[in-house]
Structure formats: structure tokens, C-alpha cells
Short mmCIF file of C-alpha atoms and ligand atoms in Angstrom, two decimals:
data_model
loop_
_atom_site.label_atom_id
_atom_site.label_comp_id
_atom_site.label_asym_id
_atom_site.label_seq_id
_atom_site.Cartn_x
_atom_site.Cartn_y
_atom_site.Cartn_z
CA MET A 1 0.00 0.02 0.01
CA GLY A 2 3.06 2.30 0.23
CA LYS A 3 4.00 4.85 -2.41
CA SER A 4 7.42 4.96 -4.03
CA ILE A 5 9.37 6.93 -6.52
CA ALA A 6 11.10 4.48 -8.97
CA GLU A 7 11.87 1.82 -6.29
CA LYS A 8 12.94 4.50 -3.83
CA THR A 9 10.91 4.25 -0.60
CA LEU A 10 10.85 7.51 1.21
CA ILE A 11 9.99 7.50 4.98
CA LEU A 12 9.14 10.63 6.84
CA GLY A 13 10.63 10.37 10.41
CA ILE A 14 9.38 12.30 13.41
CA ASP A 15 11.01 12.55 16.78
CA THR A 16 9.72 14.73 19.63
CA SER A 17 10.63 12.35 22.51
CA CYS A 18 12.65 14.64 24.57
CA ASP A 19 13.86 18.27 23.95
CA ASP A 20 14.60 18.25 20.18
CA THR A 21 12.03 18.64 17.52
CA SER A 22 13.20 16.74 14.48
CA VAL A 23 11.77 15.66 11.12
CA SER A 24 13.62 13.85 8.41
CA VAL A 25 13.15 12.21 4.94
CA VAL A 26 15.10 9.06 4.46
CA GLU A 27 15.37 6.94 1.34
CA ASN A 28 15.35 3.09 1.70
CA GLY A 29 16.25 3.28 5.45
CA SER A 30 19.73 4.57 4.85
CA ARG A 31 20.15 7.61 2.53
CA VAL A 32 19.30 10.83 4.47
CA ILE A 33 17.57 13.30 2.10
CA SER A 34 16.84 15.81 4.77
CA ASN A 35 17.20 15.90 8.58
CA VAL A 36 16.05 19.02 10.38
CA VAL A 37 16.66 19.29 14.14
CA SER A 38 15.32 22.19 16.17
CA SER A 39 17.18 22.23 19.51
CA GLN A 40 15.72 23.48 22.78
CA ASP A 41 19.11 23.64 24.57
CA GLN A 42 18.85 27.50 25.03
CA ILE A 43 15.48 27.11 26.78
CA HIS A 44 16.50 24.42 29.25
CA LYS A 45 20.15 25.52 29.69
CA LYS A 46 19.51 27.84 32.71
CA TYR A 47 17.52 25.13 34.55
CA GLY A 48 20.43 22.54 34.53
CA GLY A 49 17.94 19.98 32.95
CA ILE A 50 14.90 19.68 30.79
CA VAL A 51 11.65 21.29 32.02
CA PRO A 52 9.05 18.87 30.53
CA GLU A 53 6.25 21.47 30.23
CA LEU A 54 8.46 23.91 28.36
CA ALA A 55 9.59 21.15 26.15
CA SER A 56 6.06 20.18 25.00
CA ARG A 57 5.12 23.75 24.41
CA LYS A 58 8.10 24.35 22.15
CA HIS A 59 7.46 21.08 20.30
CA ILE A 60 3.90 22.34 19.48
CA GLU A 61 5.31 25.59 18.16
CA MET A 62 8.10 23.98 16.12
CA ILE A 63 6.61 20.70 14.67
CA LEU A 64 4.95 22.27 11.70
CA PRO A 65 7.67 24.62 10.60
CA VAL A 66 10.33 21.87 11.08
CA THR A 67 8.18 19.42 8.93
CA GLU A 68 7.76 21.94 6.22
CA GLU A 69 11.51 22.63 6.19
CA ALA A 70 12.40 18.91 6.04
CA MET A 71 9.90 18.39 3.15
CA LYS A 72 11.19 21.53 1.28
CA GLU A 73 14.75 20.53 1.72
CA ALA A 74 14.04 17.07 0.35
CA GLY A 75 12.02 18.46 -2.51
CA VAL A 76 9.14 16.12 -1.89
CA ASN A 77 5.34 16.30 -1.10
CA PHE A 78 3.14 13.79 0.74
CA ASN A 79 2.43 11.90 -2.56
CA ASP A 80 6.09 10.78 -2.47
CA ILE A 81 6.11 9.62 1.11
CA ALA A 82 5.56 5.82 1.70
CA ALA A 83 5.06 6.00 5.44
CA ILE A 84 5.32 8.33 8.46
CA SER A 85 7.48 6.88 11.16
CA VAL A 86 7.10 8.34 14.57
CA SER A 87 8.82 7.79 18.07
CA TYR A 88 6.00 6.71 20.41
CA GLY A 89 8.25 5.99 23.46
CA PRO A 90 10.14 5.92 25.69
CA GLY A 91 10.45 9.63 26.58
CA LEU A 92 8.66 12.61 28.07
CA ILE A 93 5.01 11.93 27.72
CA GLY A 94 3.97 15.52 26.86
CA SER A 95 6.76 15.71 24.24
CA LEU A 96 5.88 12.38 22.69
CA LEU A 97 2.20 13.30 22.57
CA VAL A 98 3.00 16.26 20.18
CA GLY A 99 4.85 14.08 17.65
CA VAL A 100 2.35 11.16 17.91
CA CYS A 101 -0.71 13.43 17.50
CA PHE A 102 0.94 15.25 14.64
CA ALA A 103 1.92 11.99 12.83
CA LYS A 104 -1.74 10.69 13.28
CA SER A 105 -3.09 13.87 11.66
CA LEU A 106 -0.65 13.63 8.76
CA SER A 107 -1.42 9.99 8.19
CA PHE A 108 -5.07 10.62 8.21
CA VAL A 109 -5.18 13.70 6.08
CA HIS A 110 -2.68 12.35 3.45
CA ASN A 111 -3.71 8.75 3.62
CA VAL A 112 -0.26 7.59 4.35
CA PRO A 113 0.45 4.65 6.69
CA MET A 114 1.98 5.33 10.12
CA VAL A 115 4.73 3.22 11.62
CA PRO A 116 5.34 3.50 15.38
CA VAL A 117 9.05 3.25 16.45
CA ASN A 118 10.73 2.70 19.71
CA HIS A 119 13.07 5.69 20.26
CA LEU A 120 15.81 3.32 21.51
CA GLU A 121 15.48 1.16 18.35
CA GLY A 122 15.92 4.47 16.45
CA HIS A 123 19.25 5.17 18.23
CA ILE A 124 20.50 1.56 17.40
CA CYS A 125 19.43 2.09 13.68
CA SER A 126 21.26 5.50 13.42
CA ILE A 127 24.27 3.39 12.48
CA PHE A 128 22.44 2.25 9.25
CA LEU A 129 22.44 5.84 7.99
CA GLU A 130 26.17 5.53 7.44
CA ALA A 131 27.27 1.87 7.68
CA MET A 132 25.97 -1.59 7.39
CA PRO A 133 27.38 -3.65 10.26
CA GLU A 134 26.87 -7.48 9.76
CA PHE A 135 24.54 -9.09 12.33
CA PRO A 136 24.88 -10.04 15.06
CA PHE A 137 26.40 -7.07 16.87
CA VAL A 138 26.46 -5.71 20.40
CA ALA A 139 24.69 -2.34 20.68
CA LEU A 140 25.54 0.05 23.53
CA VAL A 141 22.80 2.75 23.73
CA VAL A 142 24.06 5.57 25.99
CA SER A 143 21.75 8.59 26.15
CA GLY A 144 20.27 11.05 28.68
CA GLY A 145 17.54 8.64 29.67
CA HIS A 146 19.01 5.15 28.99
CA THR A 147 22.13 3.15 29.28
CA SER A 148 21.69 -0.41 27.89
CA LEU A 149 23.52 -3.21 26.17
CA TYR A 150 21.75 -5.30 23.56
CA ILE A 151 22.54 -8.16 21.29
CA VAL A 152 21.16 -7.34 17.91
CA LYS A 153 20.54 -10.37 15.67
CA GLY A 154 18.66 -8.66 12.84
CA TYR A 155 16.36 -5.82 12.14
CA GLY A 156 13.84 -5.73 14.88
CA SER A 157 15.61 -8.44 16.96
CA TYR A 158 16.96 -6.92 20.16
CA HIS A 159 17.92 -8.73 23.33
CA GLU A 160 18.78 -6.55 26.31
CA ILE A 161 21.58 -8.12 28.32
CA GLY A 162 22.25 -5.18 30.69
CA ARG A 163 20.86 -1.77 31.65
CA THR A 164 21.47 0.89 34.17
CA ARG A 165 19.95 0.19 37.60
CA ASP A 166 19.68 3.96 38.41
CA ASP A 167 20.93 7.00 36.46
CA ALA A 168 21.68 6.91 32.78
CA ALA A 169 25.21 7.85 31.78
CA GLY A 170 24.02 11.05 30.14
CA GLU A 171 22.08 11.95 33.20
CA ALA A 172 25.23 11.57 35.29
CA TYR A 173 27.10 13.85 32.88
CA ASP A 174 24.27 16.46 33.15
CA LYS A 175 24.15 16.29 36.95
CA VAL A 176 27.91 16.51 37.40
CA ALA A 177 28.12 19.44 35.08
CA LYS A 178 25.34 21.09 36.96
CA LEU A 179 27.13 20.71 40.33
CA LEU A 180 30.31 22.12 38.75
CA GLY A 181 28.22 25.19 37.86
CA TYR A 182 27.38 24.59 34.16
CA GLY A 183 24.09 24.46 32.24
CA TYR A 184 22.21 21.77 30.29
CA PRO A 185 23.25 19.68 28.40
CA GLY A 186 26.28 18.82 30.56
CA GLY A 187 27.87 16.18 28.41
CA PRO A 188 29.48 18.38 25.80
CA VAL A 189 30.71 20.74 28.63
CA ILE A 190 32.41 17.93 30.55
CA ASP A 191 33.83 16.48 27.40
CA GLU A 192 35.38 19.88 26.52
CA LEU A 193 36.65 20.58 30.08
CA SER A 194 38.22 17.09 30.22
CA LEU A 195 40.49 17.85 27.34
CA SER A 196 42.58 20.19 29.64
CA GLY A 197 42.16 18.08 32.80
CA ASN A 198 44.15 15.14 34.36
CA LYS A 199 41.93 12.01 34.10
CA ASP A 200 44.10 10.28 36.73
CA ALA A 201 43.84 13.18 39.26
CA ILE A 202 41.02 11.52 41.26
CA VAL A 203 40.03 7.90 41.34
CA PHE A 204 36.25 7.82 41.33
CA PRO A 205 34.42 4.56 41.98
CA ARG A 206 33.39 2.22 39.13
CA ALA A 207 30.30 0.02 39.73
CA ASP A 208 31.20 -3.51 38.65
CA LEU A 209 28.05 -5.09 39.85
CA ASN A 210 29.46 -8.63 40.23
CA GLY A 211 30.50 -8.81 36.59
CA SER A 212 26.96 -8.30 35.27
CA PHE A 213 26.29 -6.24 32.19
CA ASP A 214 24.22 -3.84 34.27
CA PHE A 215 25.36 -0.31 35.08
CA SER A 216 25.08 2.11 38.04
CA PHE A 217 26.15 5.74 37.93
CA SER A 218 24.41 7.22 41.07
CA GLY A 219 27.23 6.21 43.43
CA LEU A 220 29.77 7.88 41.11
CA LYS A 221 27.67 11.07 40.96
CA THR A 222 27.42 11.13 44.74
CA SER A 223 31.16 10.54 45.03
CA VAL A 224 31.85 13.54 42.73
CA LEU A 225 29.49 15.69 44.93
CA ASN A 226 31.23 14.65 48.18
CA TYR A 227 34.67 15.21 46.65
CA THR A 228 33.86 18.73 45.40
CA LYS A 229 32.50 19.68 48.84
CA LYS A 230 35.55 18.34 50.65
CA ASN A 231 38.04 19.83 48.16
CA PRO A 232 36.68 23.09 46.94
CA GLY A 233 40.01 24.17 45.44
CA THR A 234 40.36 21.30 42.90
CA ALA A 235 40.45 22.33 39.25
CA LYS A 236 37.11 21.69 37.50
CA GLU A 237 39.02 20.26 34.60
CA ASP A 238 40.50 17.52 36.75
CA ILE A 239 37.14 16.57 38.32
CA ALA A 240 35.55 16.54 34.93
CA ALA A 241 38.30 14.41 33.41
CA SER A 242 38.41 11.95 36.34
CA PHE A 243 34.63 11.54 36.38
CA GLN A 244 34.53 10.99 32.66
CA GLU A 245 37.38 8.45 32.89
CA ALA A 246 35.27 6.43 35.40
CA VAL A 247 32.21 6.49 33.16
CA VAL A 248 34.08 5.61 30.05
CA ASP A 249 36.14 2.83 31.62
CA VAL A 250 32.88 1.02 32.77
CA LEU A 251 30.97 1.54 29.51
CA VAL A 252 33.93 0.33 27.40
CA ARG A 253 34.79 -2.62 29.71
CA LYS A 254 31.21 -3.95 29.72
CA ALA A 255 30.63 -3.37 26.03
CA VAL A 256 33.80 -5.25 25.04
CA SER A 257 33.17 -7.98 27.63
CA ALA A 258 29.56 -8.39 26.27
CA ALA A 259 31.02 -8.82 22.75
CA GLU A 260 33.65 -11.32 23.81
CA SER A 261 31.50 -13.43 26.02
CA ASN A 262 28.94 -13.79 23.27
CA ASN A 263 31.57 -14.38 20.66
CA ILE A 264 30.52 -11.26 18.67
CA ARG A 265 33.09 -9.19 16.79
CA ARG A 266 31.21 -6.01 16.27
CA ILE A 267 30.12 -3.22 18.67
CA VAL A 268 27.73 -0.47 17.57
CA LEU A 269 27.63 2.74 19.75
CA SER A 270 24.63 5.03 19.80
CA GLY A 271 22.81 7.73 21.88
CA GLY A 272 23.83 11.23 22.86
CA VAL A 273 26.82 10.14 25.05
CA SER A 274 28.30 8.25 22.15
CA ALA A 275 29.24 11.72 20.80
CA ASN A 276 31.74 11.74 23.70
CA SER A 277 35.37 12.07 22.43
CA ALA A 278 36.86 9.95 25.23
CA LEU A 279 34.30 7.16 24.88
CA ARG A 280 34.80 7.12 21.03
CA GLY A 281 38.64 7.02 21.48
CA THR A 282 38.73 4.49 24.22
CA ILE A 283 36.26 1.98 22.74
CA GLN A 284 38.08 2.07 19.38
CA HIS A 285 41.42 1.62 21.04
CA ARG A 286 40.37 -1.29 23.40
CA SER A 287 38.35 -3.01 20.76
CA ARG A 288 41.08 -2.85 18.13
CA GLU A 289 43.44 -4.70 20.58
CA ARG A 290 40.89 -7.50 20.75
CA GLY A 291 40.02 -7.75 17.02
CA ILE A 292 36.54 -6.23 17.40
CA ASP A 293 35.19 -3.78 14.93
CA VAL A 294 33.53 -0.69 16.41
CA PHE A 295 30.86 1.34 14.49
CA LEU A 296 30.28 4.95 15.49
CA PRO A 297 27.69 7.17 14.13
CA SER A 298 28.70 10.72 13.13
CA LEU A 299 28.08 13.20 16.01
CA HIS A 300 24.90 14.65 14.59
CA TYR A 301 23.30 11.10 14.51
CA CYS A 302 24.39 10.34 18.08
CA THR A 303 22.05 12.87 19.65
CA ASP A 304 18.29 12.79 19.01
CA ASN A 305 17.34 13.07 15.34
CA ALA A 306 14.44 11.96 13.20
CA ALA A 307 16.60 10.27 10.49
CA MET A 308 17.35 7.40 12.87
CA ILE A 309 13.49 7.03 13.43
CA ALA A 310 12.96 6.92 9.65
CA ALA A 311 15.76 4.28 9.36
CA ALA A 312 14.10 2.06 11.95
CA GLY A 313 10.70 2.70 10.53
CA TYR A 314 11.69 1.58 7.14
CA HIS A 315 12.13 -2.00 8.25
CA HIS A 316 8.88 -1.98 10.06
CA TYR A 317 7.25 -0.49 6.94
CA LEU A 318 8.56 -3.51 4.88
CA ASN A 319 7.02 -5.77 7.48
CA GLY A 320 3.72 -3.89 7.34
CA ASP A 321 3.96 -2.99 11.00
CA PHE A 322 1.41 -0.12 10.89
CA ALA A 323 -0.43 1.64 13.64
CA ASP A 324 -3.90 3.20 13.42
CA ILE A 325 -5.37 6.39 14.89
CA SER A 326 -5.57 4.62 18.36
CA LEU A 327 -1.83 4.84 18.77
CA ASN A 328 -0.86 6.27 22.10
CA PRO A 329 2.62 7.39 23.29
CA LYS A 330 4.31 5.60 26.21
CA ALA A 331 6.73 7.21 28.61
CA CYS A 332 8.16 3.72 29.38
CA LEU A 333 8.54 1.32 26.60
CA PRO A 334 11.07 -1.46 26.80
CA LEU A 335 12.86 -2.48 23.66
CA GLY A 336 12.85 -6.30 22.74
CA SER A 337 13.33 -9.09 25.18
CA ALA A 338 15.47 -8.88 28.31
CA ASP A 339 17.55 -11.12 30.60
CA GLY A 340 16.34 -11.75 34.07
O1 KG4 B 1 20.31 10.69 22.89
P1 KG4 B 1 20.08 12.01 23.45
O2 KG4 B 1 20.19 13.19 22.49
O3 KG4 B 1 18.72 12.21 24.14
C1 KG4 B 1 18.09 11.13 24.79
O4 KG4 B 1 17.42 10.30 24.19
O5 KG4 B 1 18.28 11.15 26.05
O6 KG4 B 1 21.08 12.25 24.56
C2 KG4 B 1 21.25 13.42 25.32
C3 KG4 B 1 22.44 13.15 26.37
C4 KG4 B 1 22.54 14.29 27.35
O7 KG4 B 1 22.53 13.69 28.66
C5 KG4 B 1 23.78 14.94 26.98
O8 KG4 B 1 24.51 15.53 28.15
C6 KG4 B 1 24.61 13.75 26.45
O9 KG4 B 1 23.62 12.96 25.72
N1 KG4 B 1 25.75 14.18 25.54
C7 KG4 B 1 27.03 13.91 25.85
C8 KG4 B 1 27.80 14.44 24.77
N2 KG4 B 1 26.94 15.03 23.85
C9 KG4 B 1 25.67 14.85 24.35
N3 KG4 B 1 27.58 13.22 26.87
C10 KG4 B 1 28.90 13.20 26.88
N4 KG4 B 1 29.70 13.76 25.97
C11 KG4 B 1 29.17 14.42 24.86
N5 KG4 B 1 29.98 14.94 23.94
ZN1 ZN B 2 17.55 9.73 22.38
#
């Protein structure tokens, strides 16, 4: 029932799961024709985190102009679009509602099928916009809301083998940046500060959790807080670099160990924190030593974007996984199966 231009299937992706309004047109799940992202960083910066009510209001204001821009940039109209792919969870419920309601309206008015996509699946599929790693691979999703390890056996086949038991890695970055006196998002600030800091200045705790593939970052965050209170004169650069070293060390160790213990030779990184320079450098270095290939999305596909939602949506479109007008967003939405 989809429409196509000369075997080219165009999917319109929509993501409003958190604080970015994004719309994209992607061909055959991999070639990005347009990808427009309207960031709300300036709005939330002064609060040290996302204010959900402000986020939803801004999505309402931006969703139409961002969509028009994405369509115009791609030089297409709705007759060319095979399906509308929308993030329906997990995320901030008010933010998700804007994208889902908008997608439903477009689907109804233009008679184009709608494909619901899990935002986390979108992050994993961001790699398909630039590379085609062979299955199976280990996927580490590290964002502001999630930190999970998956074994990906094929499109739509996700098995979660570990997840954070408390804070997400990005959340820890944001909170540590806030306590050092910086605004939201904290990840890029800590990344930048760390470049001129000593990562061995302070040894912050790493949660091993008895060798499981789960993560925990709340103890680390508290440890940074206590350290800064007790040692007010310490250079922020050294605190940032030492904190980052602790986060990166655990993320890389567990991702590599997940690959090795499952006899998998490929690791895919995704999510906002995968834009981190130390994480990218360390995982490449440690994986190369072990003969594991690492796949890293470009920086603009690490953070939230709708191209990744269109990439994931393409495979659901091929399977005919459509939703009707009764689709509702879900703040909590697990991806695939899980251990335990
Ligand atoms: O994937 P994303 O854009 O949104 C969610 O789905 O959560 O991730 C946002 C998170 C924020 O916590 C932000 O601080 C973090 O990604 N982040 C980074 C970097 N760039 C963004 N963390 C560390 N280093 C970075 N360079
Ligand atoms: Zn995200």
C-alpha cells in the first residue's frame, strides 16, 4: 500500500521524544535526504535539565515549521512519502504526545500509513544511515535517559543483556556538570573541560555489579559531589576528566566483555553520550586490541534526530507494522526481550 518513486521508498521520520523537535526524509532506510533538528538547549540551559512542560510547548510551536523545512529541503510532497514513522516512546509523555498526534493527523489527512518506532531502536538504527554492520552485533545505547547493552541479531531483533539500575550515563554527565556550575546539556561541557584536565587526578568509583552487564552511575555522581564539597580548590577540569574516565572505563569494559562473552566481533555505539570524544577514542582503542570492529555514528546522528527514526521505521514498513489512529505514546517502553 506504500507509495514510492522508482523503487525508492521515502519515509518521513518524526522525533519529539525529549527536547529536540526533529523531522527527516530518508530513502530506503539509509540515505538521508533531509534531517532538520530544532534544539531547545537554550530554553533548558538555565535550569540545568529539561523542564517537561516547556519542552512540550516548544514542540507544538516547532513541529509544523520543522516538517515544512524537512519536506522542502528534500524537495518532496506527501504523494512521495511511503510512510510516516514516529517515536512513540520511551520519553517525556507531553513531548511524545505532540509528535504522535501530529503523525496521526498527517497519516489521516494524506492517507499515508503510520509506523510506530521505539526511540531506542531508532538510536541503534542510526548506524544504518552511514554503515551496514553485519549481524549479530552488540549495541551500547548511551543517552540522557538510557544506558543499555543489547545483542542485535537482525532488524527488529533486540535482546537486552544489561541496563542501568539507576541513572543513565548522560544523566550523570548532566548532573555533574550542574554541580560544577554549568548548564544543560552537561555532556558536551564535561567532554570539553576534560580535554585540559588530568583523568588520573582523582580515582572515582566504578560499579562492577558482580561482573553483570548492568550499570550504576548514582554512586559515582554522589562521590563527585562529596569530593567537590571536601576539596573546593580542585580544578574543575581535573574533576571533569576523572569523572569521565570512570564513566568511559565502565562503559567500554562492559561493552567489550559483552561482545567477547557472546563471541561477537562487532560493537555499535549510539545515543547522545556516544558523541563523547573519550568514549569514542577508548572503545576504538580497546576493541582494536581484541580484534573487534567498532561502528560509531557521526556526531549529529548520536544525539536525537528523526533520520534514525525513519531508518528504523523503514524495516517496520517493509514488514507492514502499521499503527492506526488509536496509537498512544508511552513514557516507558522497553525494547525487545530482556535477561532476568
Ligand atoms: O540521545 P540524546 O540526544 O537524548 C536522549 O534520548 O536522552 O542524549 C542526550 C544526552 C545528554 O545527557 C547529553 O549531556 C549527552 O547526551 N551528551 C554527551 C555528549 N553530547 C551529548 N555526553 C557526553 N559527551 C558528549 N559529547
Ligand atoms: Zn535519544
